[in-house]
Every structure is written in C-alpha cells, then in structure tokens.
Coordinates of C-alpha atoms in Angstrom, one line a residue:
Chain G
X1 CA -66.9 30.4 -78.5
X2 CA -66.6 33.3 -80.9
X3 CA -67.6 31.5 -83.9
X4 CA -70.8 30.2 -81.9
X5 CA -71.6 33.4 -81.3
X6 CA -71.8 33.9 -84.9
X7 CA -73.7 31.0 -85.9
X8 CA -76.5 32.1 -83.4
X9 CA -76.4 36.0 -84.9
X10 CA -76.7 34.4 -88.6
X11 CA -79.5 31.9 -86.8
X12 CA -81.2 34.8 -85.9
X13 CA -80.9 36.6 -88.9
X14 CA -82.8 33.7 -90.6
X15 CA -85.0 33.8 -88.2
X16 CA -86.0 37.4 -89.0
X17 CA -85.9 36.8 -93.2
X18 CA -88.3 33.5 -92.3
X19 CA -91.1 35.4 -89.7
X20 CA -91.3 38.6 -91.9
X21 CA -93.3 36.9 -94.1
X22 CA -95.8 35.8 -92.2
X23 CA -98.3 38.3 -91.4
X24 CA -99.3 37.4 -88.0
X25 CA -97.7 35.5 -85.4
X26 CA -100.6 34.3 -82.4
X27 CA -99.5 32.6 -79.4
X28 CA -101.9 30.3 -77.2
X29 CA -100.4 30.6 -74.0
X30 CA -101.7 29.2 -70.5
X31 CA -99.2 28.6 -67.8
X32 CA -101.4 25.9 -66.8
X33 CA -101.5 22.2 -68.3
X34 CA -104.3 20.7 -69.6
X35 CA -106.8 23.6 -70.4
X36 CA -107.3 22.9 -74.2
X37 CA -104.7 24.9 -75.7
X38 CA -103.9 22.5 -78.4
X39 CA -107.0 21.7 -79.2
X40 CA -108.1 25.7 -78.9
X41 CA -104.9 26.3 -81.6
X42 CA -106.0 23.7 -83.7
X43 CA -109.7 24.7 -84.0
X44 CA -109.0 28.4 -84.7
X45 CA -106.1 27.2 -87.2
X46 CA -108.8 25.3 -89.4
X47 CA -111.4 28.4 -88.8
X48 CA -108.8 31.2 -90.3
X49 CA -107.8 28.7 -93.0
X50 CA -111.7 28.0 -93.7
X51 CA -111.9 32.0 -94.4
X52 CA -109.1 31.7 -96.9
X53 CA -106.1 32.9 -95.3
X54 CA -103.0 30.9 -95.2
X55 CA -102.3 29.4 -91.7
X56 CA -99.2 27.3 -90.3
X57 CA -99.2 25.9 -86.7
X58 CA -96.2 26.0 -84.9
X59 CA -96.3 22.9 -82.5
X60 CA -93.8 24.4 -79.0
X61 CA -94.7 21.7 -76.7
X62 CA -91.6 19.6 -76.9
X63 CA -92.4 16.8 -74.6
X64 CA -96.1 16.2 -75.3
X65 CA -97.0 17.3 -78.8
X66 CA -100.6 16.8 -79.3
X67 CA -101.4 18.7 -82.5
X68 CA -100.6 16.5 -85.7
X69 CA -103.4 13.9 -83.6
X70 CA -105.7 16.4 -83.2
X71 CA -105.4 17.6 -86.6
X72 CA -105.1 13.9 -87.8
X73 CA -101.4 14.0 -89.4
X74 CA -99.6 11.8 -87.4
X75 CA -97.0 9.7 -88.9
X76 CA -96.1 12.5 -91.5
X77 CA -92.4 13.1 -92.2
X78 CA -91.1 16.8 -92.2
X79 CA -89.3 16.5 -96.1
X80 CA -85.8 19.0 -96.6
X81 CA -84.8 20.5 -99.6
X82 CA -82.8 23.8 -100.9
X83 CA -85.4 26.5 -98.6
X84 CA -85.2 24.6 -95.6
X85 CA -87.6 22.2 -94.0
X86 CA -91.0 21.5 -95.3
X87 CA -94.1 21.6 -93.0
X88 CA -96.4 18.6 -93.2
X89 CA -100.0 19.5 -94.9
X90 CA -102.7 18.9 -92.7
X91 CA -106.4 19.9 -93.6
X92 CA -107.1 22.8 -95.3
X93 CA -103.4 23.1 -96.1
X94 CA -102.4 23.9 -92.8
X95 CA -98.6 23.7 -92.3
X96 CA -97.5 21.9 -89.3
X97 CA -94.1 21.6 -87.7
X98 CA -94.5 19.2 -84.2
X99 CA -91.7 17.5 -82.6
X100 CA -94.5 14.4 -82.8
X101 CA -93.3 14.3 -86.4
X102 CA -89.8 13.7 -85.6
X103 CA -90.4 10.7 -82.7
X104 CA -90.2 7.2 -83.9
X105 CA -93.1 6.2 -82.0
X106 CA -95.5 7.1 -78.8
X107 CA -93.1 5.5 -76.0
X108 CA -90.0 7.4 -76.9
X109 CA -89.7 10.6 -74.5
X110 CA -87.9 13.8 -75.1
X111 CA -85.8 13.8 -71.9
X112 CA -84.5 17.3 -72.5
X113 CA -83.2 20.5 -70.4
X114 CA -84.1 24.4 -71.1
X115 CA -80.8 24.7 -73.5
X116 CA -82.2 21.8 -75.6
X117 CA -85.2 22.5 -76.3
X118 CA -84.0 26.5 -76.9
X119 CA -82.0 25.3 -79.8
X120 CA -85.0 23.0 -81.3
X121 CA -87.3 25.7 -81.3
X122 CA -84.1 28.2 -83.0
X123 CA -84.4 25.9 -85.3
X124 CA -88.0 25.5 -86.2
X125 CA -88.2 29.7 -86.5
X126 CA -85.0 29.6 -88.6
X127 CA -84.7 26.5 -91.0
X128 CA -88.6 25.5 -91.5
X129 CA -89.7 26.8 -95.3
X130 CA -92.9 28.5 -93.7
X131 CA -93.3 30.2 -97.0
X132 CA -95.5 32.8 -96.5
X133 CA -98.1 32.9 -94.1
X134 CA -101.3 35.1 -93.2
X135 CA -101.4 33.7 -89.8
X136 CA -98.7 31.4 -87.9
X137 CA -100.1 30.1 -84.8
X138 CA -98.0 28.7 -81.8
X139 CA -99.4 26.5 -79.0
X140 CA -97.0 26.8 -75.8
X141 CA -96.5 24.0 -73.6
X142 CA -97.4 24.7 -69.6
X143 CA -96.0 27.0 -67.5
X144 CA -93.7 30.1 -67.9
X145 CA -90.3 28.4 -68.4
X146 CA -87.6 28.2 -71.3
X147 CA -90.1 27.5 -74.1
X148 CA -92.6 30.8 -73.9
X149 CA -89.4 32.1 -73.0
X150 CA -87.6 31.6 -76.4
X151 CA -90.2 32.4 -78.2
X152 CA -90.9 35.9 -77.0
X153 CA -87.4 36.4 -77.3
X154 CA -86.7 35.3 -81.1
X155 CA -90.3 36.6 -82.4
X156 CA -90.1 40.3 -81.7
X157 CA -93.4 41.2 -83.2
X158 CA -95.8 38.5 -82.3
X159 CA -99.4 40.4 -82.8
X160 CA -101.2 38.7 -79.1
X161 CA -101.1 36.2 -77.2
X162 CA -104.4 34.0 -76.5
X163 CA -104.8 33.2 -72.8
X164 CA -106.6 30.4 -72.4
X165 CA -107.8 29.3 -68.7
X166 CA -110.2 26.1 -67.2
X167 CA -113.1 27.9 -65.0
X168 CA -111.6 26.5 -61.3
X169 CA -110.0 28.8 -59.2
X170 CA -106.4 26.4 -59.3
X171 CA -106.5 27.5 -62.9
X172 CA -107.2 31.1 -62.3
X173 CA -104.0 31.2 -60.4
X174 CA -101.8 29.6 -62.4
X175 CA -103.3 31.6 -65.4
X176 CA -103.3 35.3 -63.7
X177 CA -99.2 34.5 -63.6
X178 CA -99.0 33.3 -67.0
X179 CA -100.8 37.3 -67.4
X180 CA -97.9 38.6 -65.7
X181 CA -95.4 36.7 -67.7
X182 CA -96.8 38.5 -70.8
X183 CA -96.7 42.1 -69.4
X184 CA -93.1 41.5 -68.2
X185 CA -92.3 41.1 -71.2
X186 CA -94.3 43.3 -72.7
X187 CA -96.1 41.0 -75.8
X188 CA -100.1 42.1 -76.3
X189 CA -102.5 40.3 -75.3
X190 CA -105.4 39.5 -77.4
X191 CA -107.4 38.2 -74.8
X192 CA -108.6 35.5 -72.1
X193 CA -110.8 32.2 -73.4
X194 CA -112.8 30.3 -70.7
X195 CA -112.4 26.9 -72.1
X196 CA -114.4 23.2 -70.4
X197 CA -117.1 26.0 -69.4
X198 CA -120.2 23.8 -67.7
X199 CA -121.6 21.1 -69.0
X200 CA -125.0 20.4 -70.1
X201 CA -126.4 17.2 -69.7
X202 CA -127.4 15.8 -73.0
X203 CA -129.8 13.5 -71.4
X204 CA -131.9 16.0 -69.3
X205 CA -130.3 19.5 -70.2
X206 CA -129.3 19.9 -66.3
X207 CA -126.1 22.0 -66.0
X208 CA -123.5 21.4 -64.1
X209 CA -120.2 23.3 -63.6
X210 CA -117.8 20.5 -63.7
X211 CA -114.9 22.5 -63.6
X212 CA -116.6 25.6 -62.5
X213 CA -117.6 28.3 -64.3
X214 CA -117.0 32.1 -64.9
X215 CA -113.2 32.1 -64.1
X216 CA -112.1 33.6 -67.0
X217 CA -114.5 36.2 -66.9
X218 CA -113.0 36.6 -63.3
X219 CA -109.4 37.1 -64.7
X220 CA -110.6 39.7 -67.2
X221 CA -112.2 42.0 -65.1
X222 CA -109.6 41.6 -62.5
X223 CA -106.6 41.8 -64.8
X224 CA -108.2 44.5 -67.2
X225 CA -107.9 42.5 -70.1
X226 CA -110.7 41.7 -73.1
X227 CA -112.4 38.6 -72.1
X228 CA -112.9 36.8 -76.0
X229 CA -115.7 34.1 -74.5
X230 CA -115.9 30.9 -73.1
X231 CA -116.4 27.4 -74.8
X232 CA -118.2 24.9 -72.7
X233 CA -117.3 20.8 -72.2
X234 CA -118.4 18.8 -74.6
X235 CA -117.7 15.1 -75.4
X236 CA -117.6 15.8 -78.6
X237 CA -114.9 18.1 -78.7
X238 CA -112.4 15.0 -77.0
X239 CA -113.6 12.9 -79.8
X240 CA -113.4 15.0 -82.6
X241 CA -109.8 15.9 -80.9
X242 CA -108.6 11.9 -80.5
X243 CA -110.4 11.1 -84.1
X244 CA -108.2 14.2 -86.1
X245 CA -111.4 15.4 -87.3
X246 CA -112.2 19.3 -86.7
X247 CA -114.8 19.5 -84.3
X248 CA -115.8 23.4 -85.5
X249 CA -116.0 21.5 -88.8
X250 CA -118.0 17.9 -87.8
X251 CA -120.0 19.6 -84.8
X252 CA -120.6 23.3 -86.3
X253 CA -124.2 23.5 -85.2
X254 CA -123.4 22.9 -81.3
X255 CA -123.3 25.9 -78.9
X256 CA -119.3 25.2 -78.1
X257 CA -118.7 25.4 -81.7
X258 CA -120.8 29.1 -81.9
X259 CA -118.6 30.0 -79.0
X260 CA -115.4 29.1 -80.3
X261 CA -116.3 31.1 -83.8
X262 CA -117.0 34.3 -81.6
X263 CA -113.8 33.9 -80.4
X264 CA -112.6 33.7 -83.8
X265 CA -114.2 36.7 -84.6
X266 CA -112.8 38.5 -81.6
X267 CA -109.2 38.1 -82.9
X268 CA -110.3 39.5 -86.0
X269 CA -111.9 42.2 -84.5
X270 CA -108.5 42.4 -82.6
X271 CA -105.6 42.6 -85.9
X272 CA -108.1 45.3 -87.3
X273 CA -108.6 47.5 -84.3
X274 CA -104.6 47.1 -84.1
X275 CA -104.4 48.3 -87.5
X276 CA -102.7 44.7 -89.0
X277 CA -105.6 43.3 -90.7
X278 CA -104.9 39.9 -92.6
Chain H
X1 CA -65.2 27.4 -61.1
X2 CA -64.0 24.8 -59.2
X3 CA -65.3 26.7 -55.9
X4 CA -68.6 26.2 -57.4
X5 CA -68.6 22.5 -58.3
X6 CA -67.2 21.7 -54.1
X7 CA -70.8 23.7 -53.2
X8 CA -72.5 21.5 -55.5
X9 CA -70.9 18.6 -54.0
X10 CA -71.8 19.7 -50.2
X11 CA -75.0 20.2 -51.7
X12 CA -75.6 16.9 -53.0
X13 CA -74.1 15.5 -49.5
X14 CA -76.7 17.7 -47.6
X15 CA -79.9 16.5 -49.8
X16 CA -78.5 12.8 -48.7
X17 CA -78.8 13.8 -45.1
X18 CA -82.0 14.6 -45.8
X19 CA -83.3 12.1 -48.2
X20 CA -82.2 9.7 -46.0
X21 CA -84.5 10.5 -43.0
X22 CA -87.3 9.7 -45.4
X23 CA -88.9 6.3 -45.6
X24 CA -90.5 7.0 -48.8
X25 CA -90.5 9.3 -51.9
X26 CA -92.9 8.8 -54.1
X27 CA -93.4 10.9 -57.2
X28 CA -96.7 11.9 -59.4
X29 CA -95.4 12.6 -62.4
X30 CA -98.0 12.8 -65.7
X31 CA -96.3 14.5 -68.7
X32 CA -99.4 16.0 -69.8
X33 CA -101.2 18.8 -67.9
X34 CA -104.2 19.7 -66.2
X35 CA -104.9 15.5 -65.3
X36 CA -104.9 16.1 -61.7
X37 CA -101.7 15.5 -60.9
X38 CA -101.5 17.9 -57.9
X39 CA -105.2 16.9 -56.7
X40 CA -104.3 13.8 -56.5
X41 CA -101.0 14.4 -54.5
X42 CA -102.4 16.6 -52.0
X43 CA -105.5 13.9 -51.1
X44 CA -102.7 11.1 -51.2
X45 CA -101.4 13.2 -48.6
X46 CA -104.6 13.4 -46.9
X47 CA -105.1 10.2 -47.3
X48 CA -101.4 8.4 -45.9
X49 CA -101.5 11.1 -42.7
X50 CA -105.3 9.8 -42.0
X51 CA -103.8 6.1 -41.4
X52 CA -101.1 8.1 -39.1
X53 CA -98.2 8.7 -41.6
X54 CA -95.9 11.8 -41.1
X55 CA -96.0 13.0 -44.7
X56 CA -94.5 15.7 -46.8
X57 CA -95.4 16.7 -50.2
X58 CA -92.8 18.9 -52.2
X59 CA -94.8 21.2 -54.9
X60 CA -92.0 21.1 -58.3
X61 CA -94.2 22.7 -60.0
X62 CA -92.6 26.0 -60.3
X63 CA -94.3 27.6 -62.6
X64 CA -97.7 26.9 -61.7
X65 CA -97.5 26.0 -58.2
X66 CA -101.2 24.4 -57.0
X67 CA -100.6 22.2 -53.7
X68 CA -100.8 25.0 -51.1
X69 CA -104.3 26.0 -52.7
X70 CA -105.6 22.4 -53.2
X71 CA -104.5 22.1 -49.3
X72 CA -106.1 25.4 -48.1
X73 CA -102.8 27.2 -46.8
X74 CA -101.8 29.4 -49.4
X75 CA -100.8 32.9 -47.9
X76 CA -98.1 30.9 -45.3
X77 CA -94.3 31.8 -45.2
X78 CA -91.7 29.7 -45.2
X79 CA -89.8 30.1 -41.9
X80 CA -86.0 29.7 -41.4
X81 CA -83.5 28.2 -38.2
X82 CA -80.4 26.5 -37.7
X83 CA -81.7 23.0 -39.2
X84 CA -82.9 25.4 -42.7
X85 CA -85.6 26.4 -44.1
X86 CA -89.0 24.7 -42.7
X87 CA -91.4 23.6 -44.3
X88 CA -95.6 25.3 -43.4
X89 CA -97.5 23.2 -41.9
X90 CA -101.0 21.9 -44.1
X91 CA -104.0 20.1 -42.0
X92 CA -103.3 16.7 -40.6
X93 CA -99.6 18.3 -39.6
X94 CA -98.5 17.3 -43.6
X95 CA -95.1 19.6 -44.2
X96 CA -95.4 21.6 -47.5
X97 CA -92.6 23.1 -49.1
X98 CA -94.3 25.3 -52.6
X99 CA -92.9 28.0 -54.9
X100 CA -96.2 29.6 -54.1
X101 CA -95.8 30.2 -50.4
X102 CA -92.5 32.8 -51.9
X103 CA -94.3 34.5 -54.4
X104 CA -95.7 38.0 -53.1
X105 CA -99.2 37.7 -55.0
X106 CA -101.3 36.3 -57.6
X107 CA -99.9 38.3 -60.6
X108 CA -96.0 37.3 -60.2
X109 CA -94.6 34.8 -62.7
X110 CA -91.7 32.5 -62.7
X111 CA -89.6 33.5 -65.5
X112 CA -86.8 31.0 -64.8
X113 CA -85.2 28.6 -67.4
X114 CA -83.9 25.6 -66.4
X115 CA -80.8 26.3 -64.2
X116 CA -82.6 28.4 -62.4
X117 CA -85.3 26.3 -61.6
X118 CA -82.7 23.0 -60.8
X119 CA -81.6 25.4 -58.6
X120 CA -84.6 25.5 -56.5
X121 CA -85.1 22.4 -56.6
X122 CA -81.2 22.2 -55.3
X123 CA -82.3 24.1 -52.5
X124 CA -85.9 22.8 -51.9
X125 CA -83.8 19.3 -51.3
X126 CA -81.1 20.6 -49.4
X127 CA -81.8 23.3 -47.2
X128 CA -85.5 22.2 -46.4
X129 CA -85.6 20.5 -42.9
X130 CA -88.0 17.9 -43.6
X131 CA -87.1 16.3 -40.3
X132 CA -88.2 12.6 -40.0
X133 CA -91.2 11.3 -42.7
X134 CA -92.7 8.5 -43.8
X135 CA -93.8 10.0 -47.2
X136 CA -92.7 12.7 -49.1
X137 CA -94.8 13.2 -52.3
X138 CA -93.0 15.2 -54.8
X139 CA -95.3 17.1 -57.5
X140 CA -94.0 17.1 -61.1
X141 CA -94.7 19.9 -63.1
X142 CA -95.9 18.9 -66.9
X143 CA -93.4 17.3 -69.1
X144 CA -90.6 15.4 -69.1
X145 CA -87.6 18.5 -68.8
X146 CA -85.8 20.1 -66.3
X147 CA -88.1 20.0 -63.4
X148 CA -88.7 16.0 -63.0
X149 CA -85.0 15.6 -64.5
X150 CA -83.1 17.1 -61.6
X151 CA -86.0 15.2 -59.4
X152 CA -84.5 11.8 -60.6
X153 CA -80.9 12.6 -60.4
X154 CA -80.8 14.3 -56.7
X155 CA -83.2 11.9 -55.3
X156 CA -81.3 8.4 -56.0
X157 CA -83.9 6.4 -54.2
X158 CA -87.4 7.0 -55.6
X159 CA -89.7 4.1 -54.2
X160 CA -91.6 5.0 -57.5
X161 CA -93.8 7.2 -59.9
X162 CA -97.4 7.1 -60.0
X163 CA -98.5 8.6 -63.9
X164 CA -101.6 10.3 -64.0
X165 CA -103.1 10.4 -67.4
X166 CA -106.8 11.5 -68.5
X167 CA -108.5 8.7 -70.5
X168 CA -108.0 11.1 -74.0
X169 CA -106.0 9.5 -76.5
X170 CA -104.1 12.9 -77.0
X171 CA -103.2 12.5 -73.1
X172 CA -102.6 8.8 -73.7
X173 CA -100.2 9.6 -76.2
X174 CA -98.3 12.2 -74.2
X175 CA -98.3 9.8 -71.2
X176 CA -96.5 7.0 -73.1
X177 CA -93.9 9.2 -73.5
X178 CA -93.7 9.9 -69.7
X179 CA -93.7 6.0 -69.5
X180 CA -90.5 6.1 -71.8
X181 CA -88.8 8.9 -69.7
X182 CA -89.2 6.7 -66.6
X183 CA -87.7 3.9 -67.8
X184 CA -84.8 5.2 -69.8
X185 CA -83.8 7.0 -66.8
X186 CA -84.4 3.6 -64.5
X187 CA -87.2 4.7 -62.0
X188 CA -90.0 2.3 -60.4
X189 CA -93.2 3.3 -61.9
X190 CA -96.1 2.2 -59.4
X191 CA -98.4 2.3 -62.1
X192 CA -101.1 4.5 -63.9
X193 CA -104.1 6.0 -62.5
X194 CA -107.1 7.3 -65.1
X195 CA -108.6 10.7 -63.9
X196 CA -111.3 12.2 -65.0
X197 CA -112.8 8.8 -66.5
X198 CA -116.3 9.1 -67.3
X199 CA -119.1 11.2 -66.0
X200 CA -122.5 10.4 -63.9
X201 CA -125.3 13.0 -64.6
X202 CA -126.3 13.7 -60.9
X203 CA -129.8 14.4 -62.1
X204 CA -130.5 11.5 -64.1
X205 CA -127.7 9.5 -63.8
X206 CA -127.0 9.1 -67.4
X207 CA -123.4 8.3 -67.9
X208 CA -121.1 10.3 -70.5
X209 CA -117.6 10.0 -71.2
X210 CA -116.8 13.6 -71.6
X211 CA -113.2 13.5 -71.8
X212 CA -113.3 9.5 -72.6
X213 CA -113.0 6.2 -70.7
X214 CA -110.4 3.4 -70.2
X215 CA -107.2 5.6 -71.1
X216 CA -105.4 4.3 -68.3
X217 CA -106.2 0.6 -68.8
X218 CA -105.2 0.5 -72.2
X219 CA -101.9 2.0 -71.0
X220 CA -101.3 -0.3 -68.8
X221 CA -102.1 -3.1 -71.4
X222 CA -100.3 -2.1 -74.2
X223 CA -97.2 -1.0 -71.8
X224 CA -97.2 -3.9 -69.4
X225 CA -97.3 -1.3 -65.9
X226 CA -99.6 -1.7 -63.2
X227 CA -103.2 -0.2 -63.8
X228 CA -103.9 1.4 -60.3
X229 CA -107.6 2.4 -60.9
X230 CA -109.8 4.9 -62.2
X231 CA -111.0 8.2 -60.5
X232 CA -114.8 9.6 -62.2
X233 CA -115.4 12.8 -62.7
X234 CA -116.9 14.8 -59.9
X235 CA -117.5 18.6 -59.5
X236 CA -117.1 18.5 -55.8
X237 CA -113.6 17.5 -56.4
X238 CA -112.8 20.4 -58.1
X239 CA -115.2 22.5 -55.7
X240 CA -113.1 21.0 -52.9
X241 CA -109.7 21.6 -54.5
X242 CA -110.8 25.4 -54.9
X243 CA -112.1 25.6 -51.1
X244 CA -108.6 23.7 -49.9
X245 CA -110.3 21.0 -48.3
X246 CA -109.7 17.8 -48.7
X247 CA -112.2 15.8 -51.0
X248 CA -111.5 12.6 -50.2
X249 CA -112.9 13.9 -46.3
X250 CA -115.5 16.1 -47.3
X251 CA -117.0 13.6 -49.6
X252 CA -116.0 10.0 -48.4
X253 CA -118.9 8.4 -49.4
X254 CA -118.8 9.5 -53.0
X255 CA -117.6 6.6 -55.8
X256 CA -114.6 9.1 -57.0
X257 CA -113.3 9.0 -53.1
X258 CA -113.5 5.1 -52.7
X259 CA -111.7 5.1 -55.7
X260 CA -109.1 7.3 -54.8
X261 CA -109.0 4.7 -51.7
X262 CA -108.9 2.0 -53.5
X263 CA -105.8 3.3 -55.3
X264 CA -104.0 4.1 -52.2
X265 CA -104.3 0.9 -50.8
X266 CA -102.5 -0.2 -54.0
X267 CA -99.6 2.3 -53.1
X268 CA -99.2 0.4 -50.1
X269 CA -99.3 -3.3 -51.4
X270 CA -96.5 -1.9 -54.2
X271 CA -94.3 -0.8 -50.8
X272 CA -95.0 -3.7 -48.8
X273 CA -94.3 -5.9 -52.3
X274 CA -91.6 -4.0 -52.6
X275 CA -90.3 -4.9 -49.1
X276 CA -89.9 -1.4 -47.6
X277 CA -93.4 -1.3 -45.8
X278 CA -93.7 2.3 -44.4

C-alpha cells in the first residue's frame, strides 16, 4: 500500500515537470452530451495552431473519443521512446493523444469504472512527451463525474474552462450545474459558447430555431459569466467533422465560421486580460 | 468489512423484490450524448401509458438529470413510507424516480465519482417502491462506465436496450462501441433508432441533412441489430421537451411522432417475439 502511495506522488511529480511546459491548459467542459464540444476543441485547436502557436489536444472522453475523426487521424499509433509517449501529428502539427488511438477497431468498448479511467488519464498527463506547448487543449466527456474530476485535480493551474451549451432549455440545465461544478472547485471560467444556434435555411434564408436559441446568452447573464458567442447549425460543420477536414479551414467564409473566430478571439482577449499571454 | 458486504447482499435481495414486480425493463442506452436519449424515454413513456401500461422511467443520468423536465414535473419531492422511498408521479400516472427531483436548484452539481454514483443507483433500485409495472424505462447517462455498468449487473433481467445514435459518423462511431459494450456484457439489444435524421424546411420544404442521414441504418447493416426506425428533426420536439409536454401528444400528426410510433410498435413485436408480451 505504501509503495503505491509512492508511485502515485512520483506520478504526480511527472505530472507537474510534463504540464509546466505548456503554457496554457483550456478545458471544454459541458456537463451535457452532445453539444459540440469535440468538434468546438478541435476547431479552436486548428485556429490557435493557424496563428502559430504550438497546440496539443488532450482527448478525456474515454468511452467515445471523437477527435482523431474529426481532425482526420484515425488509425495513428501513439509511438514510445526514452521521453515518454509520442502524440500523433494531426494538421498543423497538432499533438493528439485519444484513447481512439489505442482501440483495435470501432466495435470494441471501454467498459470501464471511475478508478479506471482515473489512472488512464494519470497517465496521459504523466508519461505523454507533450514537449512543449503554447496551448494544451482538453475536451471533457459529459457530465460532472470522475473524468472532469481528475483533471481539475492533477492540473492545478488550468488557465479556463470553455462552457459550451445547445440553446434548449434541457441543456441550460444541465450546463448551469456543470457552472457550479467549476466554481466548487474553483477553476476560471473563460466563458459560455452557444453552439447549434438556429438555422438558416439555405434554400429560402427562413430561420428556424431548431434547438432554440439564446440559451447561452441566458446562462451568462444569469450566472454572471462572459458570454464568448454563439455558433449557429450548419450542415457543413457535421460534414467537415465526419470528413477530418477543418470546417474553420474548408468553410472560412460562412457566418458559423466568423462566429467561431470571435470566439477565438475572446480567449485571446481572455490569457491577456489575465496577464498569461501566449 | 464484512458488515458491509451482508448490506450489500440484503441490498441486492431487496432490488430482486423489486425487479421482480416488473414485467419489463427496458434500457435507452446511446454512448454518445445529446442524441435524445432522454426525449425519447420520456415519450416512450408517454407513449406505452397511452395504450394503458403502468410505466416507470428511472432517470441514471446523474449528472445531468433531463426526464423530470422533458415530463413537466421538475420541482416535485420524493416522498418516503414504510414500502421506501416513492417515486413522483409524471402525467398519465408514469412513476419517476430523478436525481433532479433531490437537488435544491439549478446551480448544484453532482460531484460524485463512481462509487458514489453505484450507490444511488444501489438505492434508486432498492429502496424505490416501484410497486407493480409493466415498464420501467431506465435512462443511461453517456458512455459506457459506471452508470449503465451497475445498471446491467443489479438488474439481471433486462428485456433489452434500445441505442440511440444521431446519423453523424462521429456518433456512429461512438455508438459501435456502445454496440460492443452490450454484447460483451450479454444484454438484448432491441435495436437502433436514428434521431435527428434529416431536416424539412417548413417554409419551403427543402430537405437538408444537417446533422446527416442513414446513421442508424448503416449500423444496423454493418452490425447485424435490428434497425428500429428513424425520427426527423423537428423544433417542436425540442419546444415540447422544454415546455414538459409530451410531443408525441401535442403533435401527433407530425411525420417525427408517427415515427416515434412506428418505433414503438417495434418495441412491442420484439416483447411479444420475445415471448414475454406485457
């Protein structure tokens, strides 16, 4: 028992030699499922790397990885040598670690409790050869459970978190606890995104709020917390996401692309008003 | 330490008790998030207590508890007698049992890793007088971890799962792996259901695949499970959902409610198939 003890304090202590040099530490956070997260941490990933700064993604949704497809690096094996593990290179040299990498194929499931996946992600923070960074991003999986959990726990000076919310009130709910979750704990938050905001019909330019509208905006003024903008549906952005091609990149021109680069912008605006600027 | 493993064991003993005064318990299980997993449970509901079921519908989803909002009862509390704790009562006289009716507001978060949350499952199983159902329709939480875990091994006789996936191939991917989870650990899958598949302009009636089509069906195909149908995008489900009344009543008429119909139907013919006809 003792000696595990130790193992975990000399874990740790990698942990700390590893995330000091990387210059920020971002985490998209939700509470709720299937709001864009992944495909909001994979956008702004290729948008810091685009302005030059050195960007790794740290993939913490265990059972449904989605980044290495949106980023189109599936398949890639995570190489080992003397530092640790090596990331796999996505566009733009983006460093990924993703438990997709480490799955022999789509049907095999990661049938795992809290304690599992605590000493997974121990070991992504302490053993990967990040190298160093200007930003490490770090999508969360759903909900307010073991894996937001570690992650606050074994990164002590993670610069914001990214809230990231669907307009419907269901959301707003699940989304105003995942606020609470971050002031318990006492990590900053950088800000709320509105993400499938209305939809525009590209046929007749009708809108339509699909999945509602304005309930980030809501959460922000209710909460008290910076509202960073919100990015409204389109197809292309699912396509884009299921082709691995950047949709910021392949659809810059369209209004959800201009939105998601404002939000970009905001975090900026953010590390410098904090005084950390990249 | 052996006093605590005879409560677990009266434990278990109790949810048998109970389990067994149920006909059927069915699970909607999806991996990924934010498909409509809990929608779709809570107008299933709807839907079995309209032909005269008594039906129950369990809310795992601790962290981001939706049912009781999607019904239109949020705000109840959970009262408690000699048979345990009972359930609050939703429309058409369907027992809920929801982490959400035991939070005190909006803001609160579950911060629980695993144990803690098996444990309230534990309890939600045991202690919960259910009384006499026909259905009780158990909510997974995203994933494949703790939550729908401890679901399989307290509940022994699971009529079967119904997987929810969004047509994406990023949800595809993640739902696969739910596949996977559900067979290695033995369960009857129902089949798959596609929501969110494809959208009809209601001005112009254009149609878009905004978050893609035929997800589900190529599932099905390439897995070899039953394909139970496909649900289209409509905002007056999510309106509905955000009200707490019941789409598949407010808007019968609608294609997305037929279809929800037409995949309820299919629930039945897999029970009477099954030879355990409610």
């Amino acid at each position: 028992m003792e000696e595990r003890a130790k193992e975990m304090q000399e874990q740790e202590r990698r942990i700390k030699i590893r995330m000091a040099k990387i210059k920020h530490k971002l985490a998209i956070l939700s509470g709720k499922g299937g709001v864009g997260k992944s495909t909001i941490a994979a956008n702004l990933a290729i948008a810091l790397a685009r302005k030059g700064y050195k960007v790794g993604v740290l993939d913490v949704d265990i059972h449904g990885p989605s980044i290495p497809k949106i980023l189109g690096i599936r398949g890639r094996e995570l190489a080992t040598g003397p530092p640790g593990i090596f990331p796999a290179k996505g566009p733009l040299d983006i460093r990924v670690v993703s438990m997709d990498f480490l799955l022999p194929d789509d049907e095999t499931p990661v049938i795992w409790r809290g304690p599992m996946k605590m000493g997974a992600i121990r070991q992504f923070l302490a053993d990967v050869a990040w190298g160093n960074l200007d930003f490490l991003l770090i999508d969360l999986p759903p909900g307010t459970g073991d894996e937001p959990l570690s992650i606050m726990q074994l990164i002590s000076d993670i610069d914001g978190i990214l809230m990231i919310t669907a307009p419907s009130e269901v959301s707003q709910i699940v989304v105003k606890r995942a606020i609470g979750f971050t002031r318990e704990l006492r990590v900053p938050l950088v800000g709320v995104i509105e993400n499938m905001s209305g939809f525009v019909c590209p046929k007749c330019g009708a809108e339509f709020d699909i999945l509602g509208i304005g309930g980030g905006q809501k959460i922000s003024e209710e909460l008290g917390v910076p509202f960073l903008g919100k990015i409204p549906i389109d197809q292309r952005i699912c396509e884009d996401s299921d082709r691995g091609t950047p949709f910021i990149i392949e659809h810059a021109e369209t209004p959800a692309a201009k939105a998601f680069m404002q939000v970009v912008d905001k975090v900026e605006g953010y590390l410098k008003q904090r005084g950390t600027q990249a």
